[in-house]
């Protein structure tokens, strides 16, 4: 038999007395306590069946890989094909140069001597018995056990698998005369070889001219010495002892698997895919190298590569003055300003608005602005403030960005003052704006000071979320709140509030404390064109979340690229439209035309009409002033169904009576300008023209640092931070501290 395996079937027992260990010590002997035997098989417990005429060696040599295989099924001793397919999940491997020979011939028996050595006696005949469970050893391979293999109470406890020392890549082979550009390259090559061969090294000497290392295992003779060639930085291997007497590493970690090694191992993958997660790095290193690392090592390795690719967080703040100049140079008419503290020049504020956004908003967008913020996930935290308009098709149109060291009333007032200056400098008559926000103190003060004539309303997204948290057990209340907000008339609004009051008087009291002119369509004085929300951060969350963790310049570049892509895509898309109105407006007008078919129209004069419906009653339409008694035309900027029926009655073109911001021509004007790319930072200084005194200012990182632990993935709204628990009010006795349902006060 050319190849033999040591196989224990299901039924044969390997039995030792209780609480005794089966141990191979340093002398490579098989030691068993006196008075205990080694029993195999059912009928031939003392026989070891091997093929005749072959030499079988139990060797732990340099080029041998031996296995002790515990089988799950019975095998015939002649069935070599089945043996090769055997499960090797319980393999045990020894290191190199541990030698124990088992020489067998026709008339030799494997016995245990009193001194616990594994020997052969010549007194018994070894024959292949057909009924004996197969026990075979692969020819020329090692059979090795850990120094302590415990077998207790008829159970075989196998220690963790030792890693075999096989060079994975030919580039990891080391030989005398091999040269390296410098000592660091020599260290890296040795580290990779140690990891590939699954042994650890210990540095003996390392300086500018010499490098000596040995195997970290005690007593192992493996050693390498390299030295620098005269007059050049090149290092060459002078001597190397390639023999190992150790068993290699018996754990899944590795001393040489440093953060730098992790970084170099996954550098190419990270450059191709920056979203490569630390968990995926751990899985790949374990699969390729058989090493288990901590999550922190993988995270630090990724951060090291990403810092080299995108620059450090500290460098990002230092580059801000130059970056602002590049924005203004490549996108003339844009605004980009950075401010630091006067005491230490630590970063405080940044304001950026591209000319393409300014032009599109002033000349084509609706006079409607939403304000929002999102917390940054970078090393030095901060907050991104956003001012966003809405194009004719209802999509978000980012107008200005502000980054501040922290969200505060002062920073919101500053941001709104910059926004006021932007609009004032780009239009002769500033439009009367409608502004939507969560109306926190800083925003309210900033709007009142900088936009005193603007209509400032609540963003219904923030309002409804606060309402949901106050009354989490009444899901239908939130739906009724939205229906009340959308109600076009005061009668419809009050009807919805009464429905809420029937379900919960506390909820109705909570709503009535907020003036309806700040959120309800029926009472709101400004024009919102149907927009009740300004949840910008949630709408942009798909890409803004990833950008918020980058260094500040990289984050602003990510935002600029997204805007550049949006402008180009929407510009090209609008060129394919052949309608008069944008798609959302066309759809709304088509629905109004369909509904108008069932109305009866009476004409009072050239502009005034009476429109009668069986379900809606009578409505009065004035096509000259573009208004209807239902208020739909005025609030949405598009003819309502009543207005459409009046226009069709007098044979007017319905599309001509829509607000200009809904036309395709205006939409194309919104995205007519281009957001231009910014060159690589290595070219910034040579591309700048004129005086560069302002670039001498160095902006240091802010003093705020990210707290330890995994950053939050969900945005935390300002009204939730430090929110004081509300005081409940009883509508029965007008006292605080309890509800009507739990009131016990006598009346």
XYZ file of C-alpha atoms in Angstrom:
747
model
C 0.000 0.000 0.000
C 1.592 3.248 -1.143
C -0.410 5.424 1.147
C -1.752 4.621 4.589
C -3.930 6.476 7.034
C -4.471 6.025 10.717
C -8.240 5.606 10.934
C -10.455 4.870 13.898
C -13.946 3.800 12.879
C -17.138 4.619 14.685
C -17.314 1.488 16.780
C -13.707 0.866 17.899
C -12.947 2.533 21.193
C -9.794 4.277 22.233
C -10.016 3.697 25.950
C -7.864 4.814 28.840
C -8.596 4.793 32.496
C -10.411 7.706 33.995
C -8.506 10.938 34.610
C -5.396 9.773 32.751
C -3.779 11.690 29.918
C -2.298 10.486 26.713
C 0.845 12.618 26.414
C 3.748 12.872 24.057
C 6.467 14.746 25.883
C 9.509 16.568 24.618
C 11.276 13.256 23.990
C 8.646 12.370 21.443
C 7.562 9.316 23.334
C 4.043 8.012 23.776
C 3.515 7.942 27.523
C 0.673 6.033 29.167
C 0.319 5.542 32.894
C 1.139 2.097 34.155
C -1.655 -0.434 34.424
C -3.519 1.002 31.432
C -3.674 -0.362 27.952
C -4.433 0.989 24.523
C -7.372 -0.851 23.080
C -8.423 -0.760 19.432
C -11.079 -2.715 17.597
C -13.490 -5.369 18.765
C -11.850 -8.745 18.375
C -8.168 -7.981 17.722
C -7.446 -5.373 20.333
C -3.683 -5.934 20.386
C -3.163 -6.159 16.655
C -2.088 -3.353 14.435
C -2.847 -4.286 10.888
C -0.560 -2.936 8.196
C 0.136 -4.088 4.659
C 3.063 -6.441 4.366
C 6.323 -5.609 2.797
C 6.179 -1.850 3.212
C 8.126 0.537 5.392
C 5.924 2.798 7.499
C 7.510 5.728 9.263
C 6.029 7.989 11.891
C 8.182 10.977 11.152
C 8.095 14.687 11.930
C 10.373 15.974 9.258
C 10.884 19.144 7.269
C 8.983 18.187 4.177
C 6.299 16.010 5.735
C 2.711 16.703 6.628
C 1.280 13.999 8.861
C -2.299 13.547 9.934
C -4.111 11.577 12.571
C -7.554 11.005 11.131
C -10.522 9.948 13.233
C -12.931 8.401 10.777
C -16.675 8.433 10.901
C -17.229 5.144 9.074
C -15.578 1.707 8.873
C -13.048 1.341 6.080
C -11.616 -1.707 4.458
C -7.820 -1.753 4.630
C -7.559 -2.173 0.871
C -9.931 0.700 -0.016
C -7.413 3.442 -0.764
C -9.742 5.568 -2.850
C -12.183 5.869 0.056
C -9.345 6.727 2.412
C -8.307 9.666 0.269
C -11.817 11.113 0.508
C -11.825 10.865 4.293
C -12.825 13.847 6.486
C -9.712 15.539 7.901
C -11.538 17.862 10.261
C -9.696 16.347 13.251
C -6.159 16.627 11.871
C -3.226 16.998 14.227
C 0.100 18.298 12.911
C 3.592 18.479 14.474
C 6.320 20.975 13.779
C 9.507 20.128 11.926
C 12.326 17.815 13.015
C 10.299 15.923 15.686
C 11.210 12.382 14.715
C 9.711 9.112 15.836
C 10.196 6.191 13.442
C 7.814 3.340 13.214
C 9.504 0.749 11.091
C 7.333 -2.222 10.304
C 7.962 -5.376 8.386
C 6.205 -8.653 8.085
C 6.879 -9.870 11.605
C 6.745 -6.772 13.840
C 4.259 -5.684 16.446
C 3.582 -2.198 17.827
C 3.782 -2.306 21.617
C 4.106 0.127 24.543
C 7.197 -0.346 26.665
C 7.441 0.471 30.339
C 9.359 3.649 29.674
C 6.412 4.969 27.655
C 8.274 4.845 24.325
C 6.639 3.676 21.139
C 8.627 0.590 19.996
C 8.326 -2.477 17.822
C 8.630 -6.013 19.119
C 9.522 -9.016 16.962
C 7.467 -11.588 18.846
C 4.128 -11.318 17.093
C 3.012 -11.428 13.564
C 1.350 -8.359 12.027
C -1.249 -9.413 9.495
C -4.081 -7.702 7.772
C -7.269 -8.944 9.376
C -10.465 -8.410 7.375
C -12.490 -7.860 10.552
C -10.067 -5.385 12.098
C -11.060 -1.726 11.854
C -8.503 -0.145 9.584
C -5.536 1.563 11.207
C -3.144 2.862 8.576
C -0.453 5.475 8.363
C 0.330 7.433 5.203
C 3.709 6.464 3.942
C 6.366 9.088 4.455
C 4.149 11.445 6.473
C 4.130 12.748 10.048
C 1.930 11.633 12.890
C 2.020 14.240 15.616
C 0.153 15.218 18.743
C 0.248 18.279 20.993
C 2.420 17.974 24.110
C -0.717 17.404 26.182
C -3.601 15.461 24.618
C -6.198 14.710 27.262
C -8.402 11.668 26.939
C -10.798 11.528 29.835
C -13.804 9.323 30.394
C -13.650 7.708 26.938
C -13.616 11.054 25.096
C -10.786 12.237 22.861
C -10.251 16.002 23.329
C -8.432 17.447 20.325
C -6.501 20.713 20.697
C -6.844 23.561 18.140
C -5.460 22.897 14.692
C -1.835 23.913 14.300
C -1.135 26.002 11.236
C 1.069 24.322 8.672
C 4.166 26.106 7.447
C 3.631 26.303 3.733
C 4.856 29.283 1.745
C 1.813 30.677 -0.024
C 3.689 32.753 -2.581
C 7.093 32.258 -4.131
C 7.827 35.924 -3.416
C 7.996 35.041 0.284
C 10.922 32.647 -0.112
C 14.164 33.808 1.502
C 17.656 32.757 0.389
C 21.250 33.812 0.839
C 22.202 36.657 -1.475
C 18.675 38.022 -1.776
C 18.734 41.840 -1.935
C 16.325 44.526 -0.715
C 16.309 48.274 -1.445
C 16.628 49.187 2.248
C 16.262 47.810 5.748
C 12.503 48.516 5.860
C 11.967 46.450 2.717
C 13.984 43.655 4.314
C 11.812 43.768 7.428
C 8.610 43.702 5.346
C 9.775 40.702 3.322
C 10.699 38.794 6.470
C 7.391 39.659 8.101
C 5.439 38.404 5.070
C 7.479 35.194 4.975
C 6.848 34.544 8.674
C 3.109 35.056 8.221
C 3.024 32.862 5.116
C 4.967 30.036 6.857
C 3.038 30.391 10.153
C 5.873 31.085 12.551
C 6.716 34.186 14.549
C 10.051 36.003 14.574
C 11.954 37.998 17.157
C 14.329 40.814 16.209
C 17.829 40.353 17.649
C 19.592 43.315 16.038
C 18.317 46.098 13.816
C 20.213 49.266 12.884
C 21.314 51.135 9.782
C 23.806 48.449 8.712
C 22.595 45.136 10.155
C 19.415 43.191 10.692
C 19.272 39.898 12.584
C 16.181 37.929 13.591
C 15.408 34.477 14.967
C 12.386 32.270 15.442
C 10.392 33.371 18.472
C 9.996 29.785 19.708
C 12.427 28.918 22.482
C 15.231 26.637 21.353
C 14.364 26.770 17.640
C 17.551 27.207 15.542
C 15.917 29.172 12.699
C 17.866 32.411 12.250
C 18.512 35.022 9.561
C 21.120 37.760 9.206
C 21.136 40.589 6.639
C 23.572 43.462 6.202
C 23.911 46.578 4.091
C 26.192 46.576 1.077
C 29.047 49.110 1.185
C 28.188 52.579 -0.142
C 24.535 51.852 -1.000
C 21.337 51.470 1.050
C 20.754 47.960 -0.336
C 20.465 45.113 2.179
C 21.322 41.525 1.370
C 20.808 38.251 3.240
C 24.199 36.970 4.408
C 23.215 33.834 6.319
C 20.027 31.915 7.005
C 19.298 28.735 8.945
C 16.108 27.381 7.429
C 15.580 24.490 9.837
C 12.836 24.631 12.467
C 12.509 22.391 15.501
C 9.466 24.206 16.841
C 5.859 23.264 16.194
C 4.999 26.670 14.767
C 2.317 28.895 16.189
C -0.558 27.155 17.931
C -2.948 30.092 17.919
C -4.842 31.994 15.229
C -3.161 35.360 15.750
C 0.304 36.477 14.683
C 2.831 38.889 16.208
C 3.900 40.146 12.789
C 0.295 40.904 11.694
C 0.648 44.605 12.528
C -1.674 47.431 11.537
C 0.746 48.383 8.762
C 0.704 44.824 7.429
C -3.101 44.851 7.460
C -3.075 48.159 5.605
C -0.687 46.933 2.918
C -2.653 43.679 2.540
C -5.919 45.426 1.672
C -4.588 48.642 0.127
C -5.480 47.727 -3.450
C -8.995 46.631 -2.480
C -9.598 49.821 -0.488
C -8.455 52.045 -3.338
C -10.932 50.316 -5.620
C -13.750 50.310 -3.056
C -13.457 52.858 -0.202
C -16.677 51.389 1.279
C -14.835 48.140 2.091
C -15.811 47.450 5.709
C -13.464 46.355 8.548
C -15.574 43.216 8.990
C -14.927 42.289 5.350
C -11.206 42.968 5.858
C -11.172 40.529 8.781
C -12.904 37.858 6.713
C -10.503 38.241 3.786
C -7.353 38.099 5.950
C -8.660 35.003 7.721
C -9.512 33.346 4.404
C -6.214 34.176 2.672
C -3.703 34.039 5.539
C -5.480 31.978 8.198
C -5.062 34.744 10.784
C -7.742 36.047 13.118
C -7.370 39.744 14.000
C -9.335 42.123 16.176
C -11.873 44.539 14.719
C -9.752 47.473 15.924
C -6.726 46.284 13.924
C -8.806 46.075 10.753
C -10.367 49.496 11.405
C -6.987 51.130 12.051
C -5.523 49.495 8.967
C -8.339 50.880 6.842
C -7.963 54.347 8.391
C -4.242 54.343 7.601
C -4.868 53.633 3.928
C -7.749 56.080 3.686
C -5.607 58.808 5.266
C -2.999 58.226 2.578
C -5.657 58.298 -0.159
C -7.844 61.191 0.972
C -5.528 63.049 3.358
C -5.793 63.438 7.118
C -8.528 65.324 8.938
C -6.000 67.876 10.178
C -4.686 68.511 6.676
C -8.258 69.108 5.480
C -8.657 72.117 7.767
C -5.263 73.529 6.744
C -6.276 73.307 3.076
C -9.567 75.202 3.534
C -8.258 78.694 2.565
C -6.771 77.317 -0.656
C -9.880 75.264 -1.337
C -12.130 78.316 -1.029
C -9.945 80.183 -3.512
C -10.175 77.271 -5.946
C -13.988 77.306 -5.712
C -14.083 81.000 -6.585
C -11.502 80.556 -9.363
C -13.144 77.592 -11.101
C -16.744 78.734 -10.486
C -16.768 82.542 -10.862
C -19.536 84.228 -8.919
C -19.535 81.554 -6.201
C -19.191 82.344 -2.507
C -16.697 80.441 -0.338
C -15.512 81.816 2.997
C -13.806 80.205 5.982
C -13.530 81.672 9.471
C -11.415 80.718 12.479
C -11.262 81.781 16.088
C -9.225 84.928 16.649
C -7.331 83.437 19.590
C -5.934 80.232 18.095
C -7.231 80.103 14.486
C -9.179 76.950 15.236
C -11.888 76.274 12.673
C -15.241 77.873 13.417
C -17.320 78.365 10.240
C -17.389 77.680 6.493
C -19.948 78.990 3.984
C -20.168 77.754 0.371
C -22.681 78.516 -2.382
C -22.004 77.865 -6.070
C -22.936 80.397 -8.693
C -24.937 77.806 -10.632
C -27.153 77.296 -7.573
C -27.489 81.032 -6.937
C -28.446 81.730 -10.563
C -30.941 78.868 -10.711
C -32.665 79.836 -7.476
C -32.917 83.569 -8.176
C -34.115 83.247 -11.791
C -36.165 80.057 -11.881
C -36.973 78.465 -8.513
C -39.992 79.102 -6.321
C -39.399 81.652 -3.508
C -39.345 78.844 -0.982
C -36.395 77.780 1.218
C -36.046 74.867 3.608
C -33.536 74.908 6.458
C -32.082 71.786 8.017
C -28.929 70.372 9.533
C -27.069 67.091 9.942
C -24.364 66.098 12.398
C -20.959 65.225 10.955
C -19.339 61.868 11.764
C -15.742 62.946 11.182
C -12.929 62.979 13.730
C -13.671 66.548 14.828
C -17.462 66.382 14.550
C -19.248 69.641 13.646
C -22.601 70.330 11.998
C -23.562 70.808 8.352
C -26.231 73.498 7.853
C -28.271 73.398 4.637
C -30.459 75.904 2.792
C -32.387 74.269 -0.049
C -34.886 75.453 -2.630
C -37.286 73.440 -4.775
C -37.274 73.291 -8.570
C -40.402 73.317 -10.751
C -40.656 69.541 -10.619
C -40.583 69.481 -6.811
C -37.011 68.175 -6.420
C -34.595 69.575 -3.852
C -32.352 72.344 -5.171
C -29.400 72.865 -2.755
C -28.592 76.568 -2.485
C -26.019 77.021 0.293
C -23.978 74.965 2.748
C -22.509 75.960 6.064
C -20.201 73.959 8.304
C -19.864 75.064 11.919
C -17.936 73.690 14.875
C -21.196 73.182 16.762
C -24.883 73.895 16.305
C -25.830 77.001 18.270
C -28.109 80.001 18.022
C -25.165 82.229 17.065
C -24.114 79.914 14.242
C -27.649 79.748 12.856
C -27.932 83.549 12.945
C -24.559 83.797 11.144
C -25.632 81.282 8.478
C -28.881 83.147 7.776
C -27.027 86.459 7.572
C -24.724 84.947 4.915
C -27.792 83.652 3.073
C -29.403 87.112 3.186
C -26.245 88.730 1.785
C -26.134 86.109 -0.992
C -29.680 86.857 -2.160
C -29.374 90.609 -1.731
C -26.248 90.757 -3.893
C -27.783 88.714 -6.714
C -31.220 90.290 -7.122
C -32.423 93.888 -7.174
C -35.732 93.151 -5.465
C -35.404 90.294 -3.012
C -38.541 88.128 -3.241
C -40.764 87.663 -0.241
C -39.651 84.250 0.874
C -41.401 81.382 2.550
C -39.060 79.542 4.936
C -39.661 76.095 6.444
C -37.710 74.749 9.435
C -38.150 73.144 12.838
C -38.315 76.696 14.254
C -35.763 76.279 17.000
C -34.703 79.455 18.786
C -31.606 80.277 16.718
C -33.428 79.805 13.401
C -36.411 81.912 14.498
C -34.152 84.754 15.623
C -32.054 84.545 12.468
C -35.108 84.622 10.176
C -36.712 87.484 12.088
C -33.523 89.539 11.906
C -32.411 88.824 8.312
C -35.768 88.123 6.602
C -38.325 90.201 8.528
C -40.928 89.986 5.739
C -40.604 86.230 5.166
C -43.290 83.713 6.084
C -41.683 81.283 8.518
C -43.518 77.999 9.000
C -42.961 74.691 10.732
C -41.596 71.773 8.768
C -44.344 69.180 9.191
C -41.816 66.347 9.285
C -40.267 67.654 12.496
C -43.643 68.594 13.947
C -45.233 65.207 13.273
C -42.216 63.337 14.702
C -42.438 65.326 17.921
C -46.191 64.643 18.020
C -45.592 60.913 17.461
C -43.181 60.758 20.398
C -45.638 62.512 22.693
C -48.476 60.142 21.784
C -46.878 56.872 20.642
C -49.909 54.703 21.394
C -52.254 56.407 18.936
C -50.958 55.770 15.432
C -54.073 57.208 13.792
C -53.462 60.586 15.440
C -50.435 61.284 13.256
C -52.454 60.619 10.101
C -55.157 62.997 11.290
C -52.505 65.631 12.030
C -51.255 65.429 8.436
C -54.796 65.614 7.093
C -55.376 68.713 9.196
C -52.165 70.249 7.821
C -53.256 69.564 4.209
C -56.811 70.860 4.698
C -57.388 73.829 2.350
C -60.197 75.493 4.280
C -60.699 76.397 7.930
C -63.854 74.257 8.111
C -61.997 71.148 6.969
C -59.127 71.901 9.353
C -61.392 72.241 12.389
C -63.185 69.041 11.468
C -59.893 67.117 11.627
C -58.951 68.663 14.971
C -62.319 67.570 16.367
C -61.610 64.015 15.230
C -58.288 64.142 17.105
C -60.042 65.478 20.201
C -62.505 62.586 20.170
C -59.586 60.164 20.350
C -57.380 62.096 22.779
C -58.112 65.442 24.382
C -54.460 65.708 25.446
C -53.366 65.393 21.813
C -55.818 68.088 20.730
C -54.558 70.354 23.532
C -50.947 69.720 22.411
C -51.807 70.717 18.823
C -53.785 73.817 19.721
C -50.836 75.206 21.682
C -48.992 75.589 18.347
C -50.433 78.481 16.296
C -52.005 76.994 13.121
C -50.674 79.909 11.044
C -47.227 78.314 11.461
C -48.094 74.906 9.980
C -51.696 74.458 8.773
C -52.314 75.146 5.083
C -55.714 76.677 5.843
C -54.129 79.358 8.037
C -50.629 79.718 6.552
C -50.151 83.132 4.979
C -47.252 82.326 2.685
C -47.140 80.229 -0.499
C -45.679 76.760 -0.069
C -46.843 75.239 -3.404
C -47.872 72.102 -1.510
C -44.511 71.691 0.250
C -45.064 71.083 3.941
C -41.689 69.560 4.792
C -38.045 70.563 4.684
C -36.478 67.287 5.837
C -33.478 67.854 3.608
C -31.057 65.679 5.544
C -33.337 62.638 5.272
C -33.861 63.219 1.547
C -30.108 63.451 0.916
C -29.230 60.758 3.432
C -28.284 58.127 0.845
C -25.015 59.859 -0.035
C -24.722 62.598 2.603
C -24.273 60.050 5.392
C -21.088 58.658 3.842
C -19.757 62.134 3.023
C -20.284 63.317 6.602
C -17.486 61.040 7.853
C -14.800 62.340 5.455
C -12.218 65.087 6.069
C -13.794 68.501 5.506
C -12.330 69.191 2.048
C -13.165 65.679 0.857
C -16.700 66.061 2.184
C -17.200 69.367 0.339
C -15.810 67.789 -2.817
C -18.260 64.905 -2.453
C -21.101 67.438 -2.198
C -19.806 69.406 -5.204
C -19.552 66.274 -7.370
C -23.102 65.280 -6.456
C -24.400 68.744 -7.372
C -22.410 68.722 -10.611
C -23.946 65.356 -11.536
C -27.479 66.498 -10.644
C -27.220 69.680 -12.709
C -25.946 67.827 -15.748
C -28.467 64.952 -15.540
C -31.466 67.229 -15.001
C -30.340 69.586 -17.744
C -30.041 66.741 -20.253
C -33.329 65.189 -19.092
C -35.242 68.458 -19.592
C -33.946 68.678 -23.158
C -35.927 65.540 -23.972
C -39.246 66.994 -22.745
C -41.729 68.134 -25.374
C -44.509 69.275 -23.015
C -45.240 72.811 -21.825
C -45.149 71.937 -18.124
C -42.809 69.724 -16.151
C -43.911 66.144 -15.605
C -45.362 66.549 -12.080
C -47.341 69.654 -13.124
C -48.579 67.937 -16.294
C -49.827 65.032 -14.221
C -51.648 67.322 -11.796
C -53.290 69.312 -14.605
C -54.351 66.101 -16.373
C -56.050 64.890 -13.185
C -57.823 68.268 -12.836
C -59.046 68.081 -16.446
C -60.475 64.617 -15.834
C -62.311 65.753 -12.699
C -63.617 68.894 -14.429
C -65.675 66.850 -16.897
C -68.504 66.431 -14.385
C -68.809 70.094 -13.344
C -71.474 72.559 -14.488
C -70.135 76.008 -15.360
C -71.999 79.306 -15.385
C -70.340 82.486 -16.623
C -70.892 85.802 -14.805
C -68.549 87.981 -16.914
C -65.353 87.690 -18.904
C -63.364 86.566 -15.813
C -65.789 85.287 -13.168
C -67.425 81.851 -13.255
C -69.700 79.728 -11.101
C -68.763 76.063 -10.957
C -71.305 73.621 -9.495
C -70.629 70.042 -8.403
C -73.035 67.523 -6.898
C -70.519 66.551 -4.189
C -68.623 69.814 -3.625
C -71.337 72.376 -3.982
C -70.726 75.750 -5.654
C -67.301 77.354 -6.133
C -66.506 80.755 -7.617
C -63.560 81.031 -10.032
C -61.769 84.201 -11.166
C -59.467 83.357 -14.055
C -58.094 86.925 -14.253
C -56.714 86.751 -10.668
C -56.107 83.015 -10.900
C -58.032 82.136 -7.775
C -60.838 79.829 -6.679
C -62.997 79.699 -3.597
C -61.537 76.275 -2.761
C -58.073 77.952 -2.532
C -56.408 75.148 -4.472
C -55.338 77.390 -7.360
C -53.749 79.990 -5.072
C -51.970 77.515 -2.803
C -50.490 75.211 -5.415
C -49.863 77.598 -8.326
C -51.723 75.336 -10.774
C -55.398 75.577 -11.881
C -57.622 73.430 -9.680
C -60.412 71.291 -11.176
C -62.879 74.177 -10.806
C -60.490 76.572 -12.529
C -59.835 74.070 -15.294
C -63.576 73.684 -15.972
C -63.946 77.479 -16.227
C -60.934 77.755 -18.585
C -62.218 74.964 -20.788
C -65.661 76.599 -20.845
C -64.213 79.805 -22.352
C -61.786 77.844 -24.576
C -58.596 78.967 -22.873
C -55.302 77.077 -22.804
C -55.094 75.579 -19.324
C -51.259 75.375 -19.375
C -50.907 79.128 -19.841
C -52.512 79.727 -16.434
C -49.899 77.762 -14.479
C -47.167 79.601 -12.561
C -44.039 80.156 -14.657
C -41.889 78.053 -12.336
C -43.789 74.953 -13.545
C -42.905 75.425 -17.227
C -40.216 73.399 -18.972
C -38.559 76.603 -20.193
C -38.099 77.817 -16.617
C -36.922 74.397 -15.504
C -34.194 74.470 -18.152
C -33.159 77.889 -16.897
C -32.887 76.457 -13.370
C -30.086 74.135 -14.457
C -28.667 76.247 -17.275
C -25.410 76.979 -15.420
C -22.655 74.463 -14.774
C -20.902 73.508 -11.571
C -17.322 73.148 -12.749
C -14.821 70.603 -11.390
C -11.903 71.569 -9.160
C -8.371 70.343 -10.044
C -6.253 68.116 -7.853
C -4.830 69.852 -4.813
C -1.256 69.309 -6.040
C -1.972 71.969 -8.710
C -3.691 74.555 -6.521
C -0.780 76.874 -5.779
C 0.511 77.124 -9.330
C -3.000 77.781 -10.689
C -3.754 80.650 -8.310
C -3.393 84.174 -9.648
C -2.960 87.506 -7.886
C -2.060 88.101 -4.222
C -2.069 85.091 -1.958
C -1.825 86.784 1.423
C -5.083 85.225 2.606
C -3.614 81.785 1.995
C -0.984 82.341 4.671
C -3.699 81.925 7.309
C -3.537 78.461 8.833
C -6.829 77.005 10.018
C -6.366 74.513 12.839
C -8.859 71.744 13.607
C -11.619 72.579 16.112
C -11.129 71.487 19.687
C -14.119 69.160 19.675
C -13.180 65.517 19.162
C -15.356 62.548 18.340
C -16.211 60.580 21.504
C -15.039 56.965 21.740
C -17.218 54.202 20.383
C -19.063 53.616 17.134
C -20.563 56.835 15.688
C -24.324 57.206 15.468
C -25.842 56.292 12.140
C -29.134 58.079 12.703
C -29.387 61.818 12.796
C -30.315 63.337 16.155
C -32.617 66.310 15.826
C -31.985 69.408 17.851
C -35.366 69.296 19.551
C -34.535 65.837 20.892
C -31.212 66.866 22.472
C -31.747 68.143 25.982
C -35.513 68.026 25.505
C -37.319 68.689 28.761
C -40.102 66.232 29.535
C -43.433 67.882 28.899
C -45.790 68.731 31.728
C -49.051 66.845 31.300
C -52.308 68.722 31.821
C -55.682 67.449 32.957
C -58.604 68.856 30.994
C -61.046 67.863 33.758
C -59.661 69.697 36.776
C -57.158 71.995 34.987
C -54.298 70.654 37.144
C -50.919 69.379 35.994
C -49.268 66.016 36.614
C -51.985 63.676 35.346
C -54.450 63.104 32.500
C -58.235 63.243 32.434
C -58.466 59.449 32.413
C -56.602 59.181 35.730
C -58.108 62.242 37.371
C -59.551 61.618 40.830
C -60.197 65.219 41.916
C -63.760 65.846 43.140
C -65.844 68.269 41.073
